[in-house]
Tab-separated table of C-alpha atoms in Angstrom:
chain	number	residue	atom	x	y	z
V	1	UNK	CA	-16.863	-3.846	-5.706
V	2	UNK	CA	-15.918	-6.712	-5.443
V	3	UNK	CA	-12.185	-6.582	-6.760
V	4	UNK	CA	-9.724	-9.810	-8.146
V	5	UNK	CA	-6.014	-9.455	-8.550
V	6	UNK	CA	-5.036	-12.400	-10.466
V	7	UNK	CA	-2.048	-12.201	-10.807
V	8	UNK	CA	0.364	-13.246	-14.265
V	9	UNK	CA	1.116	-16.631	-14.023
V	10	UNK	CA	5.011	-18.058	-14.331
V	11	UNK	CA	6.846	-16.782	-17.368
V	12	UNK	CA	9.884	-17.494	-19.141
V	13	UNK	CA	13.269	-15.686	-18.126
V	14	UNK	CA	13.862	-15.276	-21.811
V	15	UNK	CA	13.254	-12.955	-23.794
V	16	UNK	CA	14.492	-9.536	-25.792
V	17	UNK	CA	12.848	-6.968	-23.210
V	18	UNK	CA	11.513	-7.911	-19.614
V	19	UNK	CA	8.002	-6.542	-21.533
V	20	UNK	CA	7.768	-9.568	-23.628
V	21	UNK	CA	8.174	-12.012	-21.768
V	22	UNK	CA	5.441	-14.804	-22.498
V	23	UNK	CA	4.329	-17.097	-20.126
V	24	UNK	CA	5.805	-20.773	-19.775
V	25	UNK	CA	3.988	-24.224	-20.213
V	26	UNK	CA	3.836	-23.437	-16.267
V	27	UNK	CA	2.242	-20.293	-16.320
V	28	UNK	CA	-0.414	-21.440	-19.416
V	29	UNK	CA	-1.334	-24.360	-17.248
V	30	UNK	CA	-1.399	-21.887	-13.923
V	31	UNK	CA	-3.700	-19.546	-15.774
V	32	UNK	CA	-5.868	-22.025	-17.426
V	33	UNK	CA	-5.876	-23.513	-13.600
V	34	UNK	CA	-7.246	-19.942	-12.494
V	35	UNK	CA	-10.079	-20.101	-14.885
V	36	UNK	CA	-11.999	-23.545	-14.339
V	37	UNK	CA	-11.192	-22.469	-10.329
V	38	UNK	CA	-13.582	-19.992	-11.014
V	39	UNK	CA	-15.573	-21.152	-13.019
V	40	UNK	CA	-16.732	-23.819	-11.137
V	41	UNK	CA	-16.739	-21.906	-7.884
V	42	UNK	CA	-18.333	-19.548	-9.972
V	43	UNK	CA	-16.160	-16.471	-9.702
V	44	UNK	CA	-17.468	-14.788	-13.148
V	45	UNK	CA	-16.365	-11.230	-12.672
V	46	UNK	CA	-17.813	-8.925	-15.247
V	47	UNK	CA	-14.669	-7.140	-16.126
V	48	UNK	CA	-11.191	-8.243	-16.717
V	49	UNK	CA	-8.811	-5.465	-16.545
V	50	UNK	CA	-4.978	-6.122	-18.107
V	51	UNK	CA	-1.871	-5.001	-18.142
V	52	UNK	CA	-0.813	-5.117	-21.947
V	53	UNK	CA	2.003	-6.714	-20.690
V	54	UNK	CA	2.458	-10.506	-22.769
V	55	UNK	CA	2.967	-12.143	-19.093
V	56	UNK	CA	-0.405	-10.597	-18.298
V	57	UNK	CA	-2.377	-10.601	-21.044
V	58	UNK	CA	-1.813	-13.952	-21.872
V	59	UNK	CA	-2.502	-15.014	-18.147
V	60	UNK	CA	-6.037	-13.160	-19.291
V	61	UNK	CA	-6.451	-14.706	-22.211
V	62	UNK	CA	-5.634	-18.684	-20.788
V	63	UNK	CA	-7.934	-17.697	-17.939
V	64	UNK	CA	-10.341	-16.553	-19.978
V	65	UNK	CA	-9.784	-19.757	-22.753
V	66	UNK	CA	-11.144	-21.659	-19.440
V	67	UNK	CA	-13.967	-19.281	-18.206
V	68	UNK	CA	-15.628	-17.426	-21.040
V	69	UNK	CA	-18.235	-14.091	-19.958
V	70	UNK	CA	-16.568	-10.970	-18.663
V	71	UNK	CA	-15.609	-7.945	-21.128
V	72	UNK	CA	-12.069	-8.587	-21.570
V	73	UNK	CA	-9.678	-5.231	-21.804
V	74	UNK	CA	-6.142	-4.107	-21.901
V	75	UNK	CA	-5.211	-1.598	-20.495
V	76	UNK	CA	-2.425	0.719	-19.845
V	77	UNK	CA	-2.218	1.478	-16.330
V	78	UNK	CA	-1.359	-1.746	-15.076
V	79	UNK	CA	2.192	-2.284	-17.025
V	80	UNK	CA	3.979	-2.192	-14.484
V	81	UNK	CA	4.636	0.160	-12.219
V	82	UNK	CA	1.733	1.155	-11.526
V	83	UNK	CA	1.118	4.028	-8.178
V	84	UNK	CA	-1.651	2.651	-6.058
V	85	UNK	CA	-2.989	6.376	-6.029
V	86	UNK	CA	-3.184	6.471	-10.444
V	87	UNK	CA	-4.121	2.420	-10.123
V	88	UNK	CA	-7.496	4.281	-7.834
V	89	UNK	CA	-8.063	6.760	-9.913
V	90	UNK	CA	-8.039	4.246	-12.782
V	91	UNK	CA	-10.621	1.868	-11.140
V	92	UNK	CA	-12.905	4.328	-10.229
V	93	UNK	CA	-14.030	4.395	-13.880
V	94	UNK	CA	-15.487	0.664	-14.227
V	95	UNK	CA	-17.090	1.458	-10.394
V	96	UNK	CA	-19.840	0.527	-12.312
V	97	UNK	CA	-19.123	-2.872	-12.066
V	98	UNK	CA	-19.903	-4.651	-9.153
V	99	UNK	CA	-17.159	-6.935	-9.678
V	100	UNK	CA	-13.697	-6.638	-11.373
V	101	UNK	CA	-10.658	-8.966	-11.979
V	102	UNK	CA	-7.184	-7.270	-12.496
V	103	UNK	CA	-4.432	-8.926	-13.827
V	104	UNK	CA	-0.927	-7.654	-13.512
V	105	UNK	CA	2.039	-7.750	-11.220
V	106	UNK	CA	4.276	-7.431	-8.823
V	107	UNK	CA	5.076	-5.417	-6.676
V	108	UNK	CA	2.633	-3.458	-7.438
V	109	UNK	CA	-0.632	-5.769	-6.723
V	110	UNK	CA	0.631	-6.139	-3.403
V	111	UNK	CA	1.340	-2.144	-3.366
V	112	UNK	CA	-1.975	-0.930	-4.391
V	113	UNK	CA	-4.453	-3.638	-1.756
V	114	UNK	CA	-2.291	-2.512	0.653
V	115	UNK	CA	-3.364	0.586	-0.132
V	116	UNK	CA	-6.762	0.020	-0.568
V	117	UNK	CA	-6.904	-1.913	2.569
V	118	UNK	CA	-5.572	1.161	4.725
V	119	UNK	CA	-1.650	-0.319	5.460
V	120	UNK	CA	1.156	2.112	5.362
V	121	UNK	CA	3.267	-0.405	3.158
V	122	UNK	CA	3.557	-3.856	1.132
V	123	UNK	CA	5.702	-5.731	3.993
V	124	UNK	CA	3.437	-8.048	5.028
V	125	UNK	CA	1.839	-8.792	1.214
V	126	UNK	CA	2.648	-10.558	-1.423
V	127	UNK	CA	0.699	-11.865	-4.454
V	128	UNK	CA	1.996	-14.444	-5.226
V	129	UNK	CA	2.399	-15.622	-9.288
V	130	UNK	CA	-0.191	-17.002	-10.713
V	131	UNK	CA	-2.739	-15.886	-7.271
V	132	UNK	CA	-6.586	-15.398	-6.573
V	133	UNK	CA	-6.888	-12.615	-3.722
V	134	UNK	CA	-10.361	-10.868	-3.380
V	135	UNK	CA	-11.212	-7.409	-1.680
V	136	UNK	CA	-14.227	-6.424	-0.317
V	137	UNK	CA	-13.612	-3.293	-1.292
V	138	UNK	CA	-17.085	-1.287	-0.965
V	139	UNK	CA	-15.461	2.592	-1.418
V	140	UNK	CA	-13.099	3.464	-4.095
V	141	UNK	CA	-10.782	5.065	-1.408
V	142	UNK	CA	-7.478	3.984	0.648
V	143	UNK	CA	-8.275	2.244	3.914
V	144	UNK	CA	-11.988	1.120	2.949
V	145	UNK	CA	-10.867	-2.131	1.639
V	146	UNK	CA	-11.720	-5.258	3.481
V	147	UNK	CA	-9.667	-9.253	2.781
V	148	UNK	CA	-12.015	-11.478	1.650
V	149	UNK	CA	-9.221	-14.164	0.668
V	150	UNK	CA	-6.318	-14.862	-1.330
V	151	UNK	CA	-5.037	-18.540	-2.614
V	152	UNK	CA	-1.761	-19.491	-4.365
V	153	UNK	CA	-2.173	-21.106	-8.012
V	154	UNK	CA	-1.959	-24.387	-6.497
V	155	UNK	CA	-4.267	-25.298	-4.221
V	156	UNK	CA	-6.923	-23.485	-7.133
């Protein structure tokens, strides 16, 4: 499986709760930029799984507005606070897909990436807002992935 991590884009700091923070104008532009970049480079995930939190949901929706085609689902396991073991177990339900994009949060993403790469912790991994990271995951087990790339939004 090609597993793409799209971290939610820049979000406003003011909202009733952290879960309700929408994207800022900058964040909307970042998500659309990522979608255009992926479309232009032929990066067309078969399915896009997104956290249901507003900033991630809006990132996924703005991405899809520029790169339509894949199925879009909002899944609870990507909500903030995901344990890497739980994320890995949930991803097994999508093993039939060759390419999956997940849209979510830090530190969940760096912890999951470190787990998949077989690293002891996420001390040396940071997945930045609006960035696109690709792991090649031939087997959905800890330590079985290889990092292909991680691009900050400004380079897309």
